[in-house]
mmCIF file with all atom_site columns, C-alpha atoms in Angstrom:
data_model
loop_
_atom_site.group_PDB
_atom_site.id
_atom_site.type_symbol
_atom_site.label_atom_id
_atom_site.label_alt_id
_atom_site.label_comp_id
_atom_site.label_asym_id
_atom_site.label_entity_id
_atom_site.label_seq_id
_atom_site.pdbx_PDB_ins_code
_atom_site.Cartn_x
_atom_site.Cartn_y
_atom_site.Cartn_z
_atom_site.occupancy
_atom_site.B_iso_or_equiv
_atom_site.pdbx_formal_charge
_atom_site.auth_seq_id
_atom_site.auth_comp_id
_atom_site.auth_asym_id
_atom_site.auth_atom_id
_atom_site.pdbx_PDB_model_num
ATOM 1   C CA . ASP A 1 1   ? 1.077   7.559   -14.229 1.00 57.00 ? 21  ASP A CA 1
ATOM 2   C CA . ALA A 1 2   ? -0.943  4.671   -15.089 1.00 65.00 ? 22  ALA A CA 1
ATOM 3   C CA . LYS A 1 3   ? -4.254  3.944   -13.800 1.00 84.00 ? 23  LYS A CA 1
ATOM 4   C CA . THR A 1 4   ? -6.288  1.101   -12.882 1.00 91.00 ? 24  THR A CA 1
ATOM 5   C CA . THR A 1 5   ? -9.935  0.050   -13.308 1.00 93.00 ? 25  THR A CA 1
ATOM 6   C CA . GLN A 1 6   ? -10.955 -2.560  -11.057 1.00 95.00 ? 26  GLN A CA 1
ATOM 7   C CA . PRO A 1 7   ? -14.626 -4.004  -10.521 1.00 96.00 ? 27  PRO A CA 1
ATOM 8   C CA . PRO A 1 8   ? -15.928 -2.923  -6.669  1.00 94.00 ? 28  PRO A CA 1
ATOM 9   C CA . SER A 1 9   ? -16.684 -6.160  -5.327  1.00 96.00 ? 29  SER A CA 1
ATOM 10  C CA . MET A 1 10  ? -16.599 -9.775  -6.137  1.00 97.00 ? 30  MET A CA 1
ATOM 11  C CA . ASP A 1 11  ? -17.917 -12.747 -4.947  1.00 97.00 ? 31  ASP A CA 1
ATOM 12  C CA . CYS A 1 12  ? -16.444 -16.258 -4.402  1.00 96.00 ? 32  CYS A CA 1
ATOM 13  C CA . ALA A 1 13  ? -17.547 -19.827 -3.901  1.00 97.00 ? 33  ALA A CA 1
ATOM 14  C CA . GLU A 1 14  ? -14.969 -21.163 -0.694  1.00 97.00 ? 34  GLU A CA 1
ATOM 15  C CA . GLY A 1 15  ? -12.908 -24.038 -2.636  1.00 96.00 ? 35  GLY A CA 1
ATOM 16  C CA . ARG A 1 16  ? -13.171 -22.071 -5.979  1.00 97.00 ? 36  ARG A CA 1
ATOM 17  C CA . ALA A 1 17  ? -10.990 -20.214 -8.121  1.00 97.00 ? 37  ALA A CA 1
ATOM 18  C CA . ALA A 1 18  ? -11.058 -16.399 -7.712  1.00 98.00 ? 38  ALA A CA 1
ATOM 19  C CA . ASN A 1 19  ? -10.281 -14.630 -10.689 1.00 98.00 ? 39  ASN A CA 1
ATOM 20  C CA . LEU A 1 20  ? -9.880  -10.927 -10.218 1.00 98.00 ? 40  LEU A CA 1
ATOM 21  C CA . PRO A 1 21  ? -9.682  -8.270  -13.032 1.00 97.00 ? 41  PRO A CA 1
ATOM 22  C CA . CYS A 1 22  ? -7.630  -5.171  -13.995 1.00 96.00 ? 42  CYS A CA 1
ATOM 23  C CA . ASN A 1 23  ? -7.361  -3.003  -16.671 1.00 95.00 ? 43  ASN A CA 1
ATOM 24  C CA . HIS A 1 24  ? -4.718  -0.642  -17.054 1.00 92.00 ? 44  HIS A CA 1
ATOM 25  C CA . SER A 1 25  ? -4.760  0.251   -20.804 1.00 91.00 ? 45  SER A CA 1
ATOM 26  C CA . THR A 1 26  ? -2.501  3.174   -20.501 1.00 88.00 ? 46  THR A CA 1
ATOM 27  C CA . ILE A 1 27  ? 0.620   1.256   -19.253 1.00 88.00 ? 47  ILE A CA 1
ATOM 28  C CA . SER A 1 28  ? 3.928   1.987   -20.575 1.00 84.00 ? 48  SER A CA 1
ATOM 29  C CA . GLY A 1 29  ? 6.646   -0.885  -21.453 1.00 83.00 ? 49  GLY A CA 1
ATOM 30  C CA . ASN A 1 30  ? 8.899   -1.132  -18.042 1.00 79.00 ? 50  ASN A CA 1
ATOM 31  C CA . GLU A 1 31  ? 6.146   -0.473  -15.850 1.00 83.00 ? 51  GLU A CA 1
ATOM 32  C CA . TYR A 1 32  ? 5.444   -3.615  -13.619 1.00 86.00 ? 52  TYR A CA 1
ATOM 33  C CA . VAL A 1 33  ? 1.828   -4.860  -12.317 1.00 90.00 ? 53  VAL A CA 1
ATOM 34  C CA . TYR A 1 34  ? 1.542   -5.268  -8.122  1.00 90.00 ? 54  TYR A CA 1
ATOM 35  C CA . TRP A 1 35  ? -1.138  -7.253  -6.568  1.00 93.00 ? 55  TRP A CA 1
ATOM 36  C CA . TYR A 1 36  ? -1.538  -6.231  -2.688  1.00 93.00 ? 56  TYR A CA 1
ATOM 37  C CA . ARG A 1 37  ? -4.510  -7.462  -0.527  1.00 95.00 ? 57  ARG A CA 1
ATOM 38  C CA . GLN A 1 38  ? -5.738  -6.022  2.494   1.00 93.00 ? 58  GLN A CA 1
ATOM 39  C CA . ILE A 1 39  ? -7.379  -7.849  5.184   1.00 93.00 ? 59  ILE A CA 1
ATOM 40  C CA . HIS A 1 40  ? -9.603  -5.614  7.495   1.00 87.00 ? 60  HIS A CA 1
ATOM 41  C CA . SER A 1 41  ? -8.206  -2.633  8.301   1.00 83.00 ? 61  SER A CA 1
ATOM 42  C CA . GLN A 1 42  ? -4.589  -4.466  8.122   1.00 90.00 ? 62  GLN A CA 1
ATOM 43  C CA . GLY A 1 43  ? -1.669  -3.063  6.538   1.00 91.00 ? 63  GLY A CA 1
ATOM 44  C CA . PRO A 1 44  ? -1.214  -4.176  2.862   1.00 91.00 ? 64  PRO A CA 1
ATOM 45  C CA . GLN A 1 45  ? 0.270   -7.474  2.205   1.00 91.00 ? 65  GLN A CA 1
ATOM 46  C CA . TYR A 1 46  ? 2.274   -8.177  -1.103  1.00 89.00 ? 66  TYR A CA 1
ATOM 47  C CA . ILE A 1 47  ? 0.695   -10.778 -3.235  1.00 93.00 ? 67  ILE A CA 1
ATOM 48  C CA . ILE A 1 48  ? 2.636   -10.577 -6.626  1.00 92.00 ? 68  ILE A CA 1
ATOM 49  C CA . HIS A 1 49  ? 4.017   -8.750  -9.671  1.00 89.00 ? 69  HIS A CA 1
ATOM 50  C CA . GLY A 1 50  ? 4.798   -9.076  -13.201 1.00 90.00 ? 70  GLY A CA 1
ATOM 51  C CA . LEU A 1 51  ? 5.710   -7.337  -16.488 1.00 88.00 ? 71  LEU A CA 1
ATOM 52  C CA . LYS A 1 52  ? 4.573   -9.273  -18.905 1.00 89.00 ? 72  LYS A CA 1
ATOM 53  C CA . ASN A 1 53  ? 5.007   -12.924 -18.636 1.00 87.00 ? 73  ASN A CA 1
ATOM 54  C CA . ASN A 1 54  ? 3.074   -14.443 -16.778 1.00 94.00 ? 74  ASN A CA 1
ATOM 55  C CA . GLU A 1 55  ? 3.923   -15.057 -12.829 1.00 94.00 ? 75  GLU A CA 1
ATOM 56  C CA . THR A 1 56  ? 3.304   -17.782 -10.059 1.00 96.00 ? 76  THR A CA 1
ATOM 57  C CA . ASN A 1 57  ? 3.607   -17.860 -6.476  1.00 94.00 ? 77  ASN A CA 1
ATOM 58  C CA . GLU A 1 58  ? 2.585   -19.782 -3.398  1.00 93.00 ? 78  GLU A CA 1
ATOM 59  C CA . MET A 1 59  ? -0.121  -17.556 -3.057  1.00 93.00 ? 79  MET A CA 1
ATOM 60  C CA . ALA A 1 60  ? -1.403  -16.420 -6.652  1.00 97.00 ? 80  ALA A CA 1
ATOM 61  C CA . SER A 1 61  ? -1.194  -16.424 -10.281 1.00 97.00 ? 81  SER A CA 1
ATOM 62  C CA . LEU A 1 62  ? -0.981  -13.442 -12.605 1.00 97.00 ? 82  LEU A CA 1
ATOM 63  C CA . ILE A 1 63  ? -1.903  -13.686 -15.982 1.00 97.00 ? 83  ILE A CA 1
ATOM 64  C CA . ILE A 1 64  ? -1.097  -10.574 -18.539 1.00 96.00 ? 84  ILE A CA 1
ATOM 65  C CA . THR A 1 65  ? -2.099  -10.158 -21.859 1.00 96.00 ? 85  THR A CA 1
ATOM 66  C CA . GLU A 1 66  ? -0.137  -9.701  -24.186 1.00 94.00 ? 86  GLU A CA 1
ATOM 67  C CA . ASP A 1 67  ? -0.673  -6.370  -25.172 1.00 94.00 ? 87  ASP A CA 1
ATOM 68  C CA . ARG A 1 68  ? -0.400  -5.793  -21.262 1.00 94.00 ? 88  ARG A CA 1
ATOM 69  C CA . LYS A 1 69  ? -3.147  -3.709  -21.381 1.00 94.00 ? 89  LYS A CA 1
ATOM 70  C CA . SER A 1 70  ? -5.119  -5.824  -18.613 1.00 95.00 ? 90  SER A CA 1
ATOM 71  C CA . SER A 1 71  ? -4.134  -8.705  -15.673 1.00 96.00 ? 91  SER A CA 1
ATOM 72  C CA . THR A 1 72  ? -6.228  -11.208 -13.740 1.00 97.00 ? 92  THR A CA 1
ATOM 73  C CA . LEU A 1 73  ? -5.091  -11.865 -10.438 1.00 98.00 ? 93  LEU A CA 1
ATOM 74  C CA . ILE A 1 74  ? -6.398  -16.053 -10.084 1.00 98.00 ? 94  ILE A CA 1
ATOM 75  C CA . LEU A 1 75  ? -6.537  -17.403 -6.652  1.00 97.00 ? 95  LEU A CA 1
ATOM 76  C CA . PRO A 1 76  ? -6.810  -20.862 -7.178  1.00 96.00 ? 96  PRO A CA 1
ATOM 77  C CA . HIS A 1 77  ? -8.799  -22.502 -3.751  1.00 95.00 ? 97  HIS A CA 1
ATOM 78  C CA . ALA A 1 78  ? -10.322 -19.297 -2.598  1.00 96.00 ? 98  ALA A CA 1
ATOM 79  C CA . THR A 1 79  ? -10.659 -19.391 1.637   1.00 97.00 ? 99  THR A CA 1
ATOM 80  C CA . LEU A 1 80  ? -12.704 -17.317 3.980   1.00 96.00 ? 100 LEU A CA 1
ATOM 81  C CA . ARG A 1 81  ? -9.339  -16.321 4.412   1.00 95.00 ? 101 ARG A CA 1
ATOM 82  C CA . ASP A 1 82  ? -9.006  -14.519 1.215   1.00 97.00 ? 102 ASP A CA 1
ATOM 83  C CA . THR A 1 83  ? -11.698 -12.099 2.024   1.00 97.00 ? 103 THR A CA 1
ATOM 84  C CA . ALA A 1 84  ? -10.177 -8.788  1.548   1.00 97.00 ? 104 ALA A CA 1
ATOM 85  C CA . VAL A 1 85  ? -9.286  -5.415  -0.820  1.00 94.00 ? 105 VAL A CA 1
ATOM 86  C CA . TYR A 1 86  ? -7.620  -6.265  -3.868  1.00 96.00 ? 106 TYR A CA 1
ATOM 87  C CA . TYR A 1 87  ? -5.857  -3.822  -4.942  1.00 94.00 ? 107 TYR A CA 1
ATOM 88  C CA . CYS A 1 88  ? -4.002  -3.430  -8.758  1.00 94.00 ? 108 CYS A CA 1
ATOM 89  C CA . ILE A 1 89  ? -1.097  -1.488  -8.925  1.00 89.00 ? 109 ILE A CA 1
ATOM 90  C CA . VAL A 1 90  ? 0.838   0.151   -12.109 1.00 85.00 ? 110 VAL A CA 1
ATOM 91  C CA . ARG A 1 91  ? 4.237   1.237   -10.648 1.00 76.00 ? 111 ARG A CA 1
ATOM 92  C CA . VAL A 1 92  ? 4.562   4.515   -11.116 1.00 60.00 ? 112 VAL A CA 1
ATOM 93  C CA . GLN A 1 93  ? 7.667   5.104   -13.805 1.00 45.00 ? 113 GLN A CA 1
ATOM 94  C CA . SER A 1 94  ? 9.980   7.297   -12.002 1.00 54.00 ? 114 SER A CA 1
ATOM 95  C CA . ASN A 1 95  ? 12.481  7.247   -9.465  1.00 52.00 ? 115 ASN A CA 1
ATOM 96  C CA . THR A 1 96  ? 10.276  8.085   -6.466  1.00 59.00 ? 116 THR A CA 1
ATOM 97  C CA . GLY A 1 97  ? 9.132   4.007   -6.666  1.00 60.00 ? 117 GLY A CA 1
ATOM 98  C CA . LYS A 1 98  ? 6.171   5.170   -5.059  1.00 68.00 ? 118 LYS A CA 1
ATOM 99  C CA . LEU A 1 99  ? 2.670   2.984   -5.064  1.00 74.00 ? 119 LEU A CA 1
ATOM 100 C CA . ILE A 1 100 ? -0.191  5.091   -6.046  1.00 75.00 ? 120 ILE A CA 1
ATOM 101 C CA . PHE A 1 101 ? -3.394  3.061   -4.751  1.00 80.00 ? 121 PHE A CA 1
ATOM 102 C CA . GLY A 1 102 ? -6.928  3.038   -6.338  1.00 80.00 ? 122 GLY A CA 1
ATOM 103 C CA . GLN A 1 103 ? -10.277 1.728   -5.022  1.00 83.00 ? 123 GLN A CA 1
ATOM 104 C CA . GLY A 1 104 ? -9.248  -1.539  -5.145  1.00 92.00 ? 124 GLY A CA 1
ATOM 105 C CA . THR A 1 105 ? -11.742 -4.712  -5.223  1.00 96.00 ? 125 THR A CA 1
ATOM 106 C CA . THR A 1 106 ? -13.532 -6.297  -2.163  1.00 95.00 ? 126 THR A CA 1
ATOM 107 C CA . LEU A 1 107 ? -13.536 -10.329 -2.778  1.00 98.00 ? 127 LEU A CA 1
ATOM 108 C CA . GLN A 1 108 ? -16.130 -11.864 0.027   1.00 97.00 ? 128 GLN A CA 1
ATOM 109 C CA . VAL A 1 109 ? -15.438 -15.220 -0.233  1.00 97.00 ? 129 VAL A CA 1
ATOM 110 C CA . LYS A 1 110 ? -18.567 -17.248 0.434   1.00 96.00 ? 130 LYS A CA 1
ATOM 111 C CA . PRO A 1 111 ? -19.058 -20.596 2.536   1.00 95.00 ? 131 PRO A CA 1
ATOM 112 C CA . ASP B 2 1   ? 8.926   -9.108  15.814  1.00 61.00 ? 27  ASP B CA 1
ATOM 113 C CA . ALA B 2 2   ? 7.222   -7.612  12.950  1.00 72.00 ? 28  ALA B CA 1
ATOM 114 C CA . ASP B 2 3   ? 9.125   -5.887  9.893   1.00 91.00 ? 29  ASP B CA 1
ATOM 115 C CA . VAL B 2 4   ? 7.926   -2.582  10.310  1.00 95.00 ? 30  VAL B CA 1
ATOM 116 C CA . THR B 2 5   ? 6.796   -1.383  13.685  1.00 96.00 ? 31  THR B CA 1
ATOM 117 C CA . GLN B 2 6   ? 4.309   1.393   14.075  1.00 97.00 ? 32  GLN B CA 1
ATOM 118 C CA . THR B 2 7   ? 3.122   3.397   17.436  1.00 96.00 ? 33  THR B CA 1
ATOM 119 C CA . PRO B 2 8   ? 1.261   3.730   18.856  1.00 96.00 ? 34  PRO B CA 1
ATOM 120 C CA . ARG B 2 9   ? -1.593  0.955   17.440  1.00 95.00 ? 35  ARG B CA 1
ATOM 121 C CA . ASN B 2 10  ? -4.341  3.176   18.802  1.00 96.00 ? 36  ASN B CA 1
ATOM 122 C CA . ARG B 2 11  ? -4.692  7.083   19.767  1.00 97.00 ? 37  ARG B CA 1
ATOM 123 C CA . ILE B 2 12  ? -7.357  9.457   20.837  1.00 97.00 ? 38  ILE B CA 1
ATOM 124 C CA . THR B 2 13  ? -5.816  13.402  20.951  1.00 96.00 ? 39  THR B CA 1
ATOM 125 C CA . LYS B 2 14  ? -7.975  17.084  20.784  1.00 97.00 ? 40  LYS B CA 1
ATOM 126 C CA . THR B 2 15  ? -7.953  19.449  18.279  1.00 97.00 ? 41  THR B CA 1
ATOM 127 C CA . GLY B 2 16  ? -4.938  21.383  18.289  1.00 97.00 ? 42  GLY B CA 1
ATOM 128 C CA . LYS B 2 17  ? -2.658  18.931  19.867  1.00 97.00 ? 43  LYS B CA 1
ATOM 129 C CA . ARG B 2 18  ? 0.307   17.894  18.093  1.00 96.00 ? 44  ARG B CA 1
ATOM 130 C CA . ILE B 2 19  ? 1.031   14.269  17.784  1.00 97.00 ? 45  ILE B CA 1
ATOM 131 C CA . MET B 2 20  ? 3.578   12.068  16.261  1.00 97.00 ? 46  MET B CA 1
ATOM 132 C CA . LEU B 2 21  ? 3.310   8.324   15.052  1.00 98.00 ? 47  LEU B CA 1
ATOM 133 C CA . GLU B 2 22  ? 6.374   6.326   14.356  1.00 98.00 ? 48  GLU B CA 1
ATOM 134 C CA . CYS B 2 23  ? 7.464   3.720   12.490  1.00 98.00 ? 49  CYS B CA 1
ATOM 135 C CA . SER B 2 24  ? 10.647  1.737   12.596  1.00 97.00 ? 50  SER B CA 1
ATOM 136 C CA . GLN B 2 25  ? 11.882  -1.236  10.706  1.00 96.00 ? 51  GLN B CA 1
ATOM 137 C CA . THR B 2 26  ? 14.371  -3.849  10.349  1.00 95.00 ? 52  THR B CA 1
ATOM 138 C CA . LYS B 2 27  ? 14.367  -4.567  6.536   1.00 90.00 ? 53  LYS B CA 1
ATOM 139 C CA . GLY B 2 28  ? 17.141  -2.713  5.853   1.00 90.00 ? 54  GLY B CA 1
ATOM 140 C CA . HIS B 2 29  ? 15.602  -1.068  2.685   1.00 89.00 ? 55  HIS B CA 1
ATOM 141 C CA . ASP B 2 30  ? 16.096  2.649   2.171   1.00 89.00 ? 56  ASP B CA 1
ATOM 142 C CA . ARG B 2 31  ? 12.947  3.708   1.615   1.00 90.00 ? 57  ARG B CA 1
ATOM 143 C CA . MET B 2 32  ? 10.123  4.725   3.513   1.00 93.00 ? 58  MET B CA 1
ATOM 144 C CA . TYR B 2 33  ? 6.710   6.321   2.815   1.00 93.00 ? 59  TYR B CA 1
ATOM 145 C CA . TRP B 2 34  ? 3.752   7.490   5.324   1.00 96.00 ? 60  TRP B CA 1
ATOM 146 C CA . TYR B 2 35  ? 0.229   6.930   4.015   1.00 94.00 ? 61  TYR B CA 1
ATOM 147 C CA . ARG B 2 36  ? -3.094  7.558   5.314   1.00 95.00 ? 62  ARG B CA 1
ATOM 148 C CA . GLN B 2 37  ? -6.336  5.357   4.070   1.00 93.00 ? 63  GLN B CA 1
ATOM 149 C CA . ASP B 2 38  ? -10.034 7.417   5.255   1.00 91.00 ? 64  ASP B CA 1
ATOM 150 C CA . PRO B 2 39  ? -13.293 4.676   5.611   1.00 82.00 ? 65  PRO B CA 1
ATOM 151 C CA . GLY B 2 40  ? -13.226 2.756   2.568   1.00 74.00 ? 66  GLY B CA 1
ATOM 152 C CA . LEU B 2 41  ? -11.152 4.505   0.550   1.00 76.00 ? 67  LEU B CA 1
ATOM 153 C CA . GLY B 2 42  ? -7.644  3.463   -0.734  1.00 79.00 ? 68  GLY B CA 1
ATOM 154 C CA . LEU B 2 43  ? -4.003  4.643   0.682   1.00 87.00 ? 69  LEU B CA 1
ATOM 155 C CA . ARG B 2 44  ? -3.309  7.890   -0.280  1.00 90.00 ? 70  ARG B CA 1
ATOM 156 C CA . LEU B 2 45  ? 0.584   9.015   -0.227  1.00 90.00 ? 71  LEU B CA 1
ATOM 157 C CA . ILE B 2 46  ? 1.793   11.716  3.216   1.00 94.00 ? 72  ILE B CA 1
ATOM 158 C CA . TYR B 2 47  ? 5.619   11.855  2.260   1.00 95.00 ? 73  TYR B CA 1
ATOM 159 C CA . TYR B 2 48  ? 8.546   9.509   1.975   1.00 92.00 ? 74  TYR B CA 1
ATOM 160 C CA . SER B 2 49  ? 11.788  9.009   1.940   1.00 93.00 ? 75  SER B CA 1
ATOM 161 C CA . PHE B 2 50  ? 14.480  7.766   -0.007  1.00 88.00 ? 76  PHE B CA 1
ATOM 162 C CA . ASP B 2 51  ? 17.280  7.832   2.889   1.00 88.00 ? 77  ASP B CA 1
ATOM 163 C CA . VAL B 2 52  ? 18.204  10.392  5.936   1.00 91.00 ? 78  VAL B CA 1
ATOM 164 C CA . LYS B 2 53  ? 18.724  13.238  3.874   1.00 92.00 ? 79  LYS B CA 1
ATOM 165 C CA . ASP B 2 54  ? 16.058  13.078  1.140   1.00 92.00 ? 80  ASP B CA 1
ATOM 166 C CA . ILE B 2 55  ? 12.312  13.863  2.451   1.00 95.00 ? 81  ILE B CA 1
ATOM 167 C CA . ASN B 2 56  ? 9.765   14.366  -0.383  1.00 92.00 ? 82  ASN B CA 1
ATOM 168 C CA . LYS B 2 57  ? 5.893   15.505  -0.302  1.00 93.00 ? 83  LYS B CA 1
ATOM 169 C CA . GLY B 2 58  ? 3.530   13.038  -1.290  1.00 90.00 ? 84  GLY B CA 1
ATOM 170 C CA . GLU B 2 59  ? -0.040  13.707  -2.036  1.00 87.00 ? 85  GLU B CA 1
ATOM 171 C CA . ILE B 2 60  ? -1.567  15.287  0.868   1.00 92.00 ? 86  ILE B CA 1
ATOM 172 C CA . SER B 2 61  ? 1.125   16.322  2.887   1.00 95.00 ? 87  SER B CA 1
ATOM 173 C CA . ASP B 2 62  ? -0.493  19.584  4.060   1.00 95.00 ? 88  ASP B CA 1
ATOM 174 C CA . GLY B 2 63  ? -0.769  19.691  8.125   1.00 95.00 ? 89  GLY B CA 1
ATOM 175 C CA . TYR B 2 64  ? 1.768   17.005  8.034   1.00 97.00 ? 90  TYR B CA 1
ATOM 176 C CA . SER B 2 65  ? 5.575   16.871  8.528   1.00 97.00 ? 91  SER B CA 1
ATOM 177 C CA . VAL B 2 66  ? 8.196   13.878  8.961   1.00 97.00 ? 92  VAL B CA 1
ATOM 178 C CA . SER B 2 67  ? 11.406  13.117  10.514  1.00 97.00 ? 93  SER B CA 1
ATOM 179 C CA . ARG B 2 68  ? 13.940  10.752  8.974   1.00 96.00 ? 94  ARG B CA 1
ATOM 180 C CA . GLN B 2 69  ? 15.805  10.190  12.344  1.00 91.00 ? 95  GLN B CA 1
ATOM 181 C CA . ALA B 2 70  ? 17.582  7.127   10.922  1.00 94.00 ? 96  ALA B CA 1
ATOM 182 C CA . GLN B 2 71  ? 17.888  4.578   7.708   1.00 94.00 ? 97  GLN B CA 1
ATOM 183 C CA . ALA B 2 72  ? 15.368  2.297   10.284  1.00 96.00 ? 98  ALA B CA 1
ATOM 184 C CA . LYS B 2 73  ? 13.389  5.450   11.698  1.00 97.00 ? 99  LYS B CA 1
ATOM 185 C CA . PHE B 2 74  ? 10.519  7.680   10.104  1.00 98.00 ? 100 PHE B CA 1
ATOM 186 C CA . SER B 2 75  ? 8.376   9.911   12.179  1.00 98.00 ? 101 SER B CA 1
ATOM 187 C CA . LEU B 2 76  ? 5.226   11.700  11.201  1.00 98.00 ? 102 LEU B CA 1
ATOM 188 C CA . SER B 2 77  ? 4.015   14.475  12.515  1.00 98.00 ? 103 SER B CA 1
ATOM 189 C CA . LEU B 2 78  ? 0.821   16.592  13.431  1.00 96.00 ? 104 LEU B CA 1
ATOM 190 C CA . GLU B 2 79  ? 1.331   19.806  14.317  1.00 92.00 ? 105 GLU B CA 1
ATOM 191 C CA . SER B 2 80  ? -2.349  20.888  15.145  1.00 96.00 ? 106 SER B CA 1
ATOM 192 C CA . ALA B 2 81  ? -4.041  17.949  14.900  1.00 96.00 ? 107 ALA B CA 1
ATOM 193 C CA . ILE B 2 82  ? -7.739  18.876  13.821  1.00 96.00 ? 108 ILE B CA 1
ATOM 194 C CA . PRO B 2 83  ? -11.048 16.275  13.159  1.00 96.00 ? 109 PRO B CA 1
ATOM 195 C CA . ASN B 2 84  ? -10.496 15.890  9.288   1.00 95.00 ? 110 ASN B CA 1
ATOM 196 C CA . GLN B 2 85  ? -7.078  14.194  10.183  1.00 97.00 ? 111 GLN B CA 1
ATOM 197 C CA . THR B 2 86  ? -8.625  11.265  12.093  1.00 96.00 ? 112 THR B CA 1
ATOM 198 C CA . ALA B 2 87  ? -7.958  8.031   9.929   1.00 96.00 ? 113 ALA B CA 1
ATOM 199 C CA . LEU B 2 88  ? -5.844  5.391   9.571   1.00 96.00 ? 114 LEU B CA 1
ATOM 200 C CA . TYR B 2 89  ? -1.988  6.030   8.874   1.00 97.00 ? 115 TYR B CA 1
ATOM 201 C CA . PHE B 2 90  ? 0.375   3.021   7.286   1.00 96.00 ? 116 PHE B CA 1
ATOM 202 C CA . CYS B 2 91  ? 4.199   3.415   7.513   1.00 96.00 ? 117 CYS B CA 1
ATOM 203 C CA . ALA B 2 92  ? 5.660   1.029   4.645   1.00 93.00 ? 118 ALA B CA 1
ATOM 204 C CA . THR B 2 93  ? 9.068   0.327   3.504   1.00 92.00 ? 119 THR B CA 1
ATOM 205 C CA . SER B 2 94  ? 10.523  -0.179  0.322   1.00 87.00 ? 120 SER B CA 1
ATOM 206 C CA . ASP B 2 95  ? 14.163  -1.764  -1.126  1.00 80.00 ? 121 ASP B CA 1
ATOM 207 C CA . ALA B 2 96  ? 15.465  0.058   -4.278  1.00 68.00 ? 122 ALA B CA 1
ATOM 208 C CA . GLY B 2 97  ? 18.091  -2.170  -4.703  1.00 60.00 ? 123 GLY B CA 1
ATOM 209 C CA . THR B 2 98  ? 16.718  -4.626  -6.740  1.00 54.00 ? 124 THR B CA 1
ATOM 210 C CA . ALA B 2 99  ? 14.335  -5.324  -9.547  1.00 47.00 ? 125 ALA B CA 1
ATOM 211 C CA . ASN B 2 100 ? 11.675  -6.270  -7.318  1.00 55.00 ? 126 ASN B CA 1
ATOM 212 C CA . TYR B 2 101 ? 10.004  -3.198  -5.509  1.00 59.00 ? 127 TYR B CA 1
ATOM 213 C CA . GLY B 2 102 ? 7.389   -5.109  -3.163  1.00 73.00 ? 128 GLY B CA 1
ATOM 214 C CA . TYR B 2 103 ? 6.435   -2.820  -0.204  1.00 84.00 ? 129 TYR B CA 1
ATOM 215 C CA . THR B 2 104 ? 6.369   -4.211  3.303   1.00 90.00 ? 130 THR B CA 1
ATOM 216 C CA . PHE B 2 105 ? 3.261   -2.292  5.647   1.00 93.00 ? 131 PHE B CA 1
ATOM 217 C CA . GLY B 2 106 ? 3.138   -1.737  9.543   1.00 95.00 ? 132 GLY B CA 1
ATOM 218 C CA . SER B 2 107 ? -0.165  -3.111  11.030  1.00 94.00 ? 133 SER B CA 1
ATOM 219 C CA . GLY B 2 108 ? -1.179  1.267   10.971  1.00 96.00 ? 134 GLY B CA 1
ATOM 220 C CA . THR B 2 109 ? -2.152  3.286   13.461  1.00 97.00 ? 135 THR B CA 1
ATOM 221 C CA . ARG B 2 110 ? -5.637  4.727   14.524  1.00 96.00 ? 136 ARG B CA 1
ATOM 222 C CA . LEU B 2 111 ? -5.823  7.955   14.265  1.00 97.00 ? 137 LEU B CA 1
ATOM 223 C CA . THR B 2 112 ? -8.922  9.757   16.410  1.00 97.00 ? 138 THR B CA 1
ATOM 224 C CA . VAL B 2 113 ? -8.992  13.867  16.194  1.00 97.00 ? 139 VAL B CA 1
ATOM 225 C CA . VAL B 2 114 ? -12.155 15.099  18.660  1.00 96.00 ? 140 VAL B CA 1
#
């Protein structure tokens, strides 16, 4: 299973872009990178996912390096409600489809 | 109504008691999962099910059992609860039929074993 490495915590000023990095150097060719977030003990919430192209949706953008060994989640205009734990997950390459969660990055958005 | 509903939201039980946590979904997804989360830690997979007749153990299945009563219902049981099973439990679903394996999580059940 591909392992991910994220910084344990980050701060961001309200209104600024939050850039959350993730390393996944052992990712396999057909494994997707997923991002979820968990706001204060609520159920994790899907944000975005990608294979090799950059992706954007109404919540965030996902930038994946050309070698696919790392990625960055970008929240373009962080708000206080974006304070959460952000998980970068590589989907297990098997029929199980199960997500394996690491420790994630605690993002604190400050006024 | 929520897509994935967990009951109860909170529960306190005594050591040795049997307890069941229930999960129901309106997503129409085939796959369902039970995770637990301990304070300050990520989620760990307990059991997962691909359909009514398919049940699989996850990372930490000891002390737990599950039942997939229908496509929409997946229950987690603690046969004899112990204090180190005190945790936040999440149910999740996913759709195996498309390339997007995005998960939908319930709001969680906070279980305390005293």
